[in-house]
Amino acid sequence: MADKKPIDDKVKGKSIAVLTSGGDAPGMNAAVRAVVRAGIGKGFKMIGVYRGYNGLLNGDVKELKLRSVSDIIGRGGTILYTARSEEYKTPEGIMKAAEFCRSLNIVGLVVIGGDGSFRGARALAAQGIPCVGIPGTIDNDIACTDYTVGFDTAMNTALDMIDRIRDTAQSHDRCSVIEVMGRHCGDIALQTGIAVGATAIIVPEVPYNIEEDVIARIYEQKATGKKHFIVVVAEGVGKKGHGNIADSLANYIEKRTGIETRATILGHVQRGGCPTLRDRVMATAMGVAAVDILYDSIDSKEQVSRVVASRGGKIVDFDITEALDMQNDFDKHLYDVALRVSI
Ligand code: ATP
């Protein structure tokens, strides 16, 4: 088997480690599997690091063989667990982690997570441990990439949930305000809003006026015979007054229109579940690309601090600093498309 017989001398006795960090996302397991299989295929010893960067501080690691990652491609969550580590962020924590990597002959680390996790990877790379990030977050909020692992599953889960809410809103001639995840990024709200035929979609990237963008649209649609309404709002939209954004919008809509209005916060249901085909395929392609970058950088004198990305349907990579400096591009065209059909 490939994990018993190194393919070339370049990788002999060398290890690659993999960890998941920050919020979990469906498809992280598919990425772990791809990294492990591609790494073993190249002849590396593969090491799983548990609970994010904490595992490098606590020595919580285990060798992962080909069959260690069997049957995980379709599983939600992460078999490596994930965490946020304050200790790791300190200079002492990063030095300790780098020392630990050296003690295990780890010549590269793959970090599956979000922007914060990539900052952690860059800090470790500065200590001489080559690091490659894979964007893993449901939020799709990483500027350098069109796509983050977990986004597609989260959107489809939200879609399924909103379809169900729509059935009951329709039966009762109600308005439903649904808050979806995405923090400061409105992509989940925009795409699910379009897919469920929302009357209004409210995202952090586009300033909104509740009278014009919500109330007036409800009245216009009511005048043409519509009796139930869906408003999708991203969690990162700043709320006015007390409580959460969904409740405050629902209260306002009910008061202004007299239409019975309910608020639903979808919450963590969007983070769980079996990854979709797209997440599994993207995670696999990105995992293999990450291993290739580390393989190519063996014995490099340069600091290796890269992040894998998907741009225009192609897998590419960027320096982490360059990637972190990019600005997230909201799809204003798609937002206008939504406005044109929700009339
Ligand atoms: P999500 O998008 O789900 O929040 P994330 O990767 O952005 O994921 P963070 O909590 O920001 O999540 O970061 C995860 C971990 O990465 C932190 O707990 C910390 O251990 C490490 N980290 C974050 N920022 C830095 C930094 N500036 N230097 C070193 N390590 C960092």
Coordinates of C-alpha atoms and ligand atoms in Angstrom, one line a residue:
M1 CA 0.0 0.0 0.0
A2 CA 1.1 3.5 -0.7
D3 CA 1.2 4.4 3.1
K4 CA 3.8 1.7 3.7
K5 CA 6.1 2.5 0.8
P6 CA 7.2 6.1 0.2
I7 CA 7.0 7.0 -3.5
D8 CA 10.1 9.1 -3.5
D9 CA 13.1 10.0 -1.3
K10 CA 12.0 13.6 -1.2
V11 CA 9.3 12.8 1.3
K12 CA 11.0 9.9 3.2
G13 CA 10.4 10.3 7.0
K14 CA 8.5 13.5 6.5
S15 CA 5.0 14.2 7.8
I16 CA 2.1 16.4 6.9
A17 CA -0.4 17.4 9.6
V18 CA -4.0 18.4 9.1
L19 CA -6.4 20.2 11.4
T20 CA -9.9 21.9 11.3
S21 CA -10.3 25.2 13.1
G22 CA -12.9 27.8 13.8
G23 CA -16.6 27.1 13.1
D24 CA -17.3 23.6 11.7
A25 CA -18.7 23.3 8.2
P26 CA -20.1 20.4 6.2
G27 CA -17.4 19.1 3.9
M28 CA -14.6 19.5 6.3
N29 CA -14.4 15.7 6.6
A30 CA -14.2 15.4 2.8
A31 CA -11.3 17.8 2.9
V32 CA -9.5 15.9 5.7
R33 CA -10.0 12.7 3.7
A34 CA -8.6 14.2 0.5
V35 CA -5.6 15.6 2.3
V36 CA -4.8 12.3 4.0
R37 CA -5.3 10.2 0.9
A38 CA -3.3 12.6 -1.4
G39 CA -0.6 12.9 1.2
I40 CA -0.2 9.1 1.7
G41 CA -0.3 8.8 -2.1
K42 CA 2.8 11.1 -2.2
G43 CA 4.5 9.0 0.5
F44 CA 4.0 11.3 3.5
K45 CA 3.2 10.1 6.9
M46 CA -0.1 11.9 7.7
I47 CA -1.0 13.3 11.1
G48 CA -4.4 14.4 12.3
V49 CA -4.4 17.2 14.8
Y50 CA -7.4 17.3 17.2
R51 CA -9.4 20.4 18.2
G52 CA -7.8 23.0 16.0
Y53 CA -4.5 24.6 17.1
N54 CA -5.1 23.3 20.6
G55 CA -3.9 19.9 19.4
L56 CA -0.5 21.3 18.5
L57 CA -0.2 22.7 22.0
N58 CA -1.4 19.6 23.9
G59 CA 0.1 17.0 21.6
D60 CA -3.4 15.8 20.7
V61 CA -2.4 14.1 17.5
K62 CA -2.8 10.7 15.8
E63 CA -1.4 9.2 12.7
L64 CA -4.1 8.9 10.0
K65 CA -3.9 6.0 7.5
L66 CA -5.8 5.3 4.4
R67 CA -8.6 3.5 6.2
S68 CA -8.7 6.1 9.1
V69 CA -10.6 8.3 6.8
S70 CA -13.0 5.7 5.3
D71 CA -16.7 6.5 5.3
I72 CA -16.3 10.2 6.3
I73 CA -16.8 11.9 2.9
G74 CA -20.5 12.1 3.5
R75 CA -20.5 13.0 7.2
G76 CA -21.2 16.5 8.6
G77 CA -19.0 18.0 11.3
T78 CA -15.4 17.2 11.6
I79 CA -13.8 13.9 12.8
L80 CA -10.8 16.0 14.0
Y81 CA -13.1 18.2 16.1
T82 CA -12.6 22.0 16.0
A83 CA -11.9 24.7 18.4
R84 CA -10.9 28.3 18.9
S85 CA -7.6 28.6 20.8
E86 CA -6.6 31.8 22.7
E87 CA -3.4 30.3 23.9
Y88 CA -2.2 29.6 20.4
K89 CA -2.6 33.2 19.5
T90 CA 0.2 34.3 21.9
P91 CA 3.8 34.4 20.7
E92 CA 4.6 31.6 23.2
G93 CA 1.8 29.5 21.9
I94 CA 2.9 29.8 18.3
M95 CA 6.5 29.0 19.2
K96 CA 5.4 26.0 21.2
A97 CA 3.3 24.7 18.3
A98 CA 6.2 25.2 15.8
E99 CA 8.5 23.3 18.2
F100 CA 6.0 20.5 18.4
C101 CA 5.7 20.3 14.6
R102 CA 9.5 20.1 14.3
S103 CA 9.6 17.3 16.9
L104 CA 7.3 15.2 14.7
N105 CA 9.2 16.1 11.5
I106 CA 6.0 17.8 10.2
V107 CA 7.1 19.6 7.0
G108 CA 3.7 21.1 6.3
L109 CA 0.3 21.8 7.9
V110 CA -3.0 22.0 6.2
V111 CA -5.5 24.2 8.0
I112 CA -9.2 23.9 7.2
G113 CA -11.1 26.9 8.5
G114 CA -11.8 30.6 8.0
D115 CA -9.9 33.8 8.0
G116 CA -8.9 33.6 11.6
S117 CA -7.5 30.1 11.1
F118 CA -5.5 31.4 8.2
R119 CA -4.0 34.1 10.4
G120 CA -2.9 31.3 12.7
A121 CA -1.4 29.4 9.8
R122 CA 0.5 32.5 8.6
A123 CA 1.9 32.9 12.2
L124 CA 3.1 29.3 12.2
A125 CA 4.6 29.7 8.7
A126 CA 6.6 32.6 10.0
Q127 CA 8.2 30.2 12.5
G128 CA 9.3 28.0 9.6
I129 CA 6.4 25.5 9.3
P130 CA 5.0 25.5 5.8
C131 CA 1.2 26.0 6.0
V132 CA -1.7 25.8 3.5
G133 CA -5.2 26.9 4.3
I134 CA -8.4 25.4 2.8
P135 CA -11.5 27.7 3.0
G136 CA -13.9 25.8 5.2
T137 CA -16.9 27.9 6.5
I138 CA -20.6 28.0 5.6
D139 CA -20.5 31.8 5.4
N140 CA -18.7 32.1 2.0
D141 CA -17.0 35.1 3.5
I142 CA -13.4 34.5 2.4
A143 CA -12.5 37.2 -0.2
C144 CA -9.9 35.3 -2.2
T145 CA -12.2 32.5 -3.2
D146 CA -15.6 32.3 -5.0
Y147 CA -16.5 29.3 -2.8
T148 CA -15.9 28.0 0.7
V149 CA -16.4 24.4 1.7
G150 CA -19.8 24.1 3.6
F151 CA -21.5 27.0 1.8
D152 CA -23.5 24.8 -0.6
T153 CA -24.8 22.5 2.1
A154 CA -25.7 25.4 4.4
M155 CA -27.7 27.1 1.6
N156 CA -29.5 23.9 0.7
T157 CA -30.4 23.3 4.4
A158 CA -31.7 26.8 4.7
L159 CA -33.6 26.3 1.5
D160 CA -35.3 23.2 2.7
M161 CA -36.2 24.8 6.1
I162 CA -37.6 28.0 4.4
D163 CA -39.7 25.9 2.0
R164 CA -41.3 24.3 5.0
I165 CA -41.9 27.6 6.7
R166 CA -43.4 28.8 3.4
D167 CA -46.0 26.0 3.5
T168 CA -47.3 27.2 6.9
A169 CA -47.0 30.9 6.0
Q170 CA -49.1 30.2 2.9
S171 CA -51.7 28.2 4.8
H172 CA -52.3 31.0 7.3
D173 CA -51.8 34.0 5.0
R174 CA -48.9 35.1 7.1
C175 CA -45.6 36.9 6.7
S176 CA -42.5 35.0 7.8
V177 CA -39.2 36.7 8.6
I178 CA -36.3 34.2 8.4
E179 CA -32.9 34.9 9.7
V180 CA -30.1 32.9 8.1
M181 CA -26.4 32.7 8.9
G182 CA -23.5 34.3 7.1
R183 CA -22.4 36.9 9.7
H184 CA -21.1 40.0 7.7
C185 CA -21.6 38.1 4.4
G186 CA -25.1 38.1 2.7
D187 CA -24.5 35.3 0.3
I188 CA -26.6 32.7 2.1
A189 CA -29.4 35.2 2.4
L190 CA -29.2 36.3 -1.2
Q191 CA -29.1 32.8 -2.7
T192 CA -31.7 31.2 -0.5
G193 CA -33.9 34.4 -0.8
I194 CA -33.9 34.0 -4.6
A195 CA -34.5 30.3 -4.4
V196 CA -37.6 30.6 -2.2
G197 CA -39.0 33.6 -4.0
A198 CA -38.7 36.0 -1.0
T199 CA -40.5 39.3 -1.1
A200 CA -37.5 41.0 0.4
I201 CA -33.9 40.0 1.0
I202 CA -31.9 42.0 3.5
V203 CA -28.1 41.7 3.5
P204 CA -25.3 43.6 5.3
E205 CA -23.7 44.7 2.0
V206 CA -26.7 46.7 0.8
P207 CA -28.1 49.5 3.1
Y208 CA -31.9 49.1 3.5
N209 CA -34.8 51.3 4.3
I210 CA -37.5 49.2 5.9
E211 CA -40.4 51.3 4.5
E212 CA -39.2 51.2 0.9
D213 CA -37.4 47.8 0.8
V214 CA -39.9 45.8 2.9
I215 CA -43.2 47.5 3.7
A216 CA -43.7 49.0 0.3
R217 CA -42.9 45.7 -1.4
I218 CA -45.4 43.8 0.7
Y219 CA -48.1 46.4 -0.1
E220 CA -47.3 46.3 -3.8
Q221 CA -47.5 42.5 -3.9
K222 CA -50.6 42.4 -1.7
A223 CA -52.3 44.7 -4.2
T224 CA -51.7 42.1 -6.9
G225 CA -53.2 39.3 -4.9
K226 CA -50.3 37.9 -2.9
K227 CA -51.3 36.8 0.6
H228 CA -48.2 35.3 2.2
F229 CA -44.7 36.8 2.3
I230 CA -41.2 35.6 3.0
V231 CA -38.5 38.0 4.1
V232 CA -35.0 36.6 4.4
V233 CA -32.5 38.5 6.5
A234 CA -28.8 37.8 7.1
E235 CA -27.7 37.6 10.7
G236 CA -25.1 40.3 10.2
V237 CA -27.6 43.0 9.4
G238 CA -27.5 45.6 12.1
K239 CA -30.6 45.7 14.1
K240 CA -32.4 48.7 15.4
G241 CA -33.7 48.6 19.0
H242 CA -33.7 45.5 21.3
G243 CA -33.7 41.8 20.4
N244 CA -32.6 40.1 17.3
I245 CA -33.0 41.4 13.8
A246 CA -35.6 38.8 12.8
D247 CA -37.9 39.6 15.8
S248 CA -37.5 43.4 15.4
L249 CA -38.4 43.2 11.6
A250 CA -41.3 40.9 12.3
N251 CA -42.7 43.2 15.0
Y252 CA -42.4 46.2 12.7
I253 CA -44.0 44.5 9.7
E254 CA -47.0 43.3 11.8
K255 CA -47.5 46.7 13.3
R256 CA -47.3 48.5 9.9
T257 CA -49.3 46.1 7.8
G258 CA -51.6 44.3 10.1
I259 CA -50.4 41.0 8.6
E260 CA -49.6 38.3 11.2
T261 CA -45.9 38.0 11.1
R262 CA -43.6 35.3 12.6
A263 CA -39.8 35.3 13.0
T264 CA -37.7 32.2 12.7
I265 CA -33.9 32.1 13.3
L266 CA -32.6 29.0 11.5
G267 CA -29.3 29.0 13.5
H268 CA -27.0 26.1 13.8
V269 CA -29.2 23.7 11.8
Q270 CA -27.4 25.3 8.9
R271 CA -24.0 24.1 10.1
G272 CA -24.9 20.4 10.3
G273 CA -25.9 17.6 8.0
C274 CA -24.4 15.6 5.2
P275 CA -22.4 17.7 2.7
T276 CA -23.8 18.2 -0.7
L277 CA -22.2 16.8 -3.8
R278 CA -20.7 20.2 -4.5
D279 CA -19.1 20.5 -1.1
R280 CA -17.7 17.0 -1.3
V281 CA -16.2 17.6 -4.7
M282 CA -14.8 21.1 -3.9
A283 CA -13.3 19.8 -0.6
T284 CA -11.7 17.0 -2.4
A285 CA -10.2 19.1 -5.1
M286 CA -8.9 21.7 -2.5
G287 CA -7.5 19.0 -0.3
V288 CA -5.4 17.5 -3.1
A289 CA -4.3 21.0 -4.2
A290 CA -3.1 21.7 -0.6
V291 CA -1.0 18.6 -0.5
D292 CA 0.6 19.4 -3.9
I293 CA 1.6 22.8 -2.7
L294 CA 3.3 21.3 0.4
Y295 CA 5.0 18.6 -1.7
D296 CA 6.3 21.3 -4.1
S297 CA 7.6 23.4 -1.3
I298 CA 9.7 20.7 0.5
D299 CA 13.1 22.1 1.2
S300 CA 12.0 25.6 0.0
K301 CA 14.0 28.4 1.5
E302 CA 11.0 30.7 1.2
Q303 CA 8.3 31.0 3.8
V304 CA 5.3 28.9 2.6
S305 CA 2.0 30.4 3.7
R306 CA -0.6 29.8 1.0
V307 CA -4.4 29.4 0.8
V308 CA -6.2 27.3 -1.8
A309 CA -9.1 29.0 -3.6
S310 CA -11.6 28.5 -6.3
R311 CA -11.7 31.3 -8.9
G312 CA -13.9 31.1 -12.0
G313 CA -14.2 27.3 -11.6
K314 CA -10.4 26.7 -11.3
I315 CA -8.4 25.8 -8.2
V316 CA -5.7 28.3 -7.6
D317 CA -3.7 29.5 -4.6
F318 CA -2.6 32.8 -3.0
D319 CA -0.2 33.9 -0.4
I320 CA -2.2 34.2 2.9
T321 CA -1.3 37.8 3.4
E322 CA -2.4 38.7 -0.1
A323 CA -5.6 36.7 0.5
L324 CA -6.4 38.3 3.8
D325 CA -6.0 41.8 2.3
M326 CA -8.6 41.1 -0.4
Q327 CA -12.1 42.6 -0.1
N328 CA -15.1 40.4 -0.3
D329 CA -17.0 41.0 -3.5
F330 CA -20.8 41.0 -3.0
D331 CA -22.7 39.9 -6.1
K332 CA -24.7 43.1 -6.8
H333 CA -25.9 41.8 -10.1
L334 CA -27.5 38.8 -8.5
Y335 CA -29.1 41.1 -5.9
D336 CA -30.6 43.2 -8.7
V337 CA -31.9 39.9 -10.3
A338 CA -33.7 39.2 -7.1
L339 CA -35.3 42.6 -7.0
R340 CA -36.5 42.3 -10.6
V341 CA -38.4 39.1 -10.0
S342 CA -39.8 39.7 -6.5
I343 CA -42.6 42.0 -7.6
Ligands
ATP1 P1 -15.0 31.0 11.3 O1 -15.1 31.7 9.9 O2 -15.9 29.8 11.4 O3 -15.1 31.9 12.4 P2 -12.2 31.3 11.7 O4 -11.1 30.4 11.2 O5 -12.3 32.7 11.1 O6 -13.5 30.4 11.3 P3 -11.5 32.2 14.3 O7 -12.1 32.0 15.6 O8 -11.4 33.6 13.9 O9 -12.3 31.3 13.3 O10 -10.0 31.6 14.3 C1 -9.8 30.2 14.7 C2 -8.5 30.1 15.5 O11 -7.4 30.5 14.7 C3 -8.5 31.0 16.7 O12 -9.1 30.4 17.8 C4 -6.9 31.0 17.0 O13 -6.5 29.8 17.6 C5 -6.4 31.1 15.6 N1 -6.1 32.5 15.2 C6 -7.0 33.4 14.8 N2 -6.4 34.6 14.6 C7 -5.1 34.4 14.9 C8 -4.0 35.3 14.8 N3 -4.0 36.6 14.5 N4 -2.8 34.7 15.2 C9 -2.7 33.4 15.5 N5 -3.7 32.6 15.6 C10 -4.9 33.1 15.2

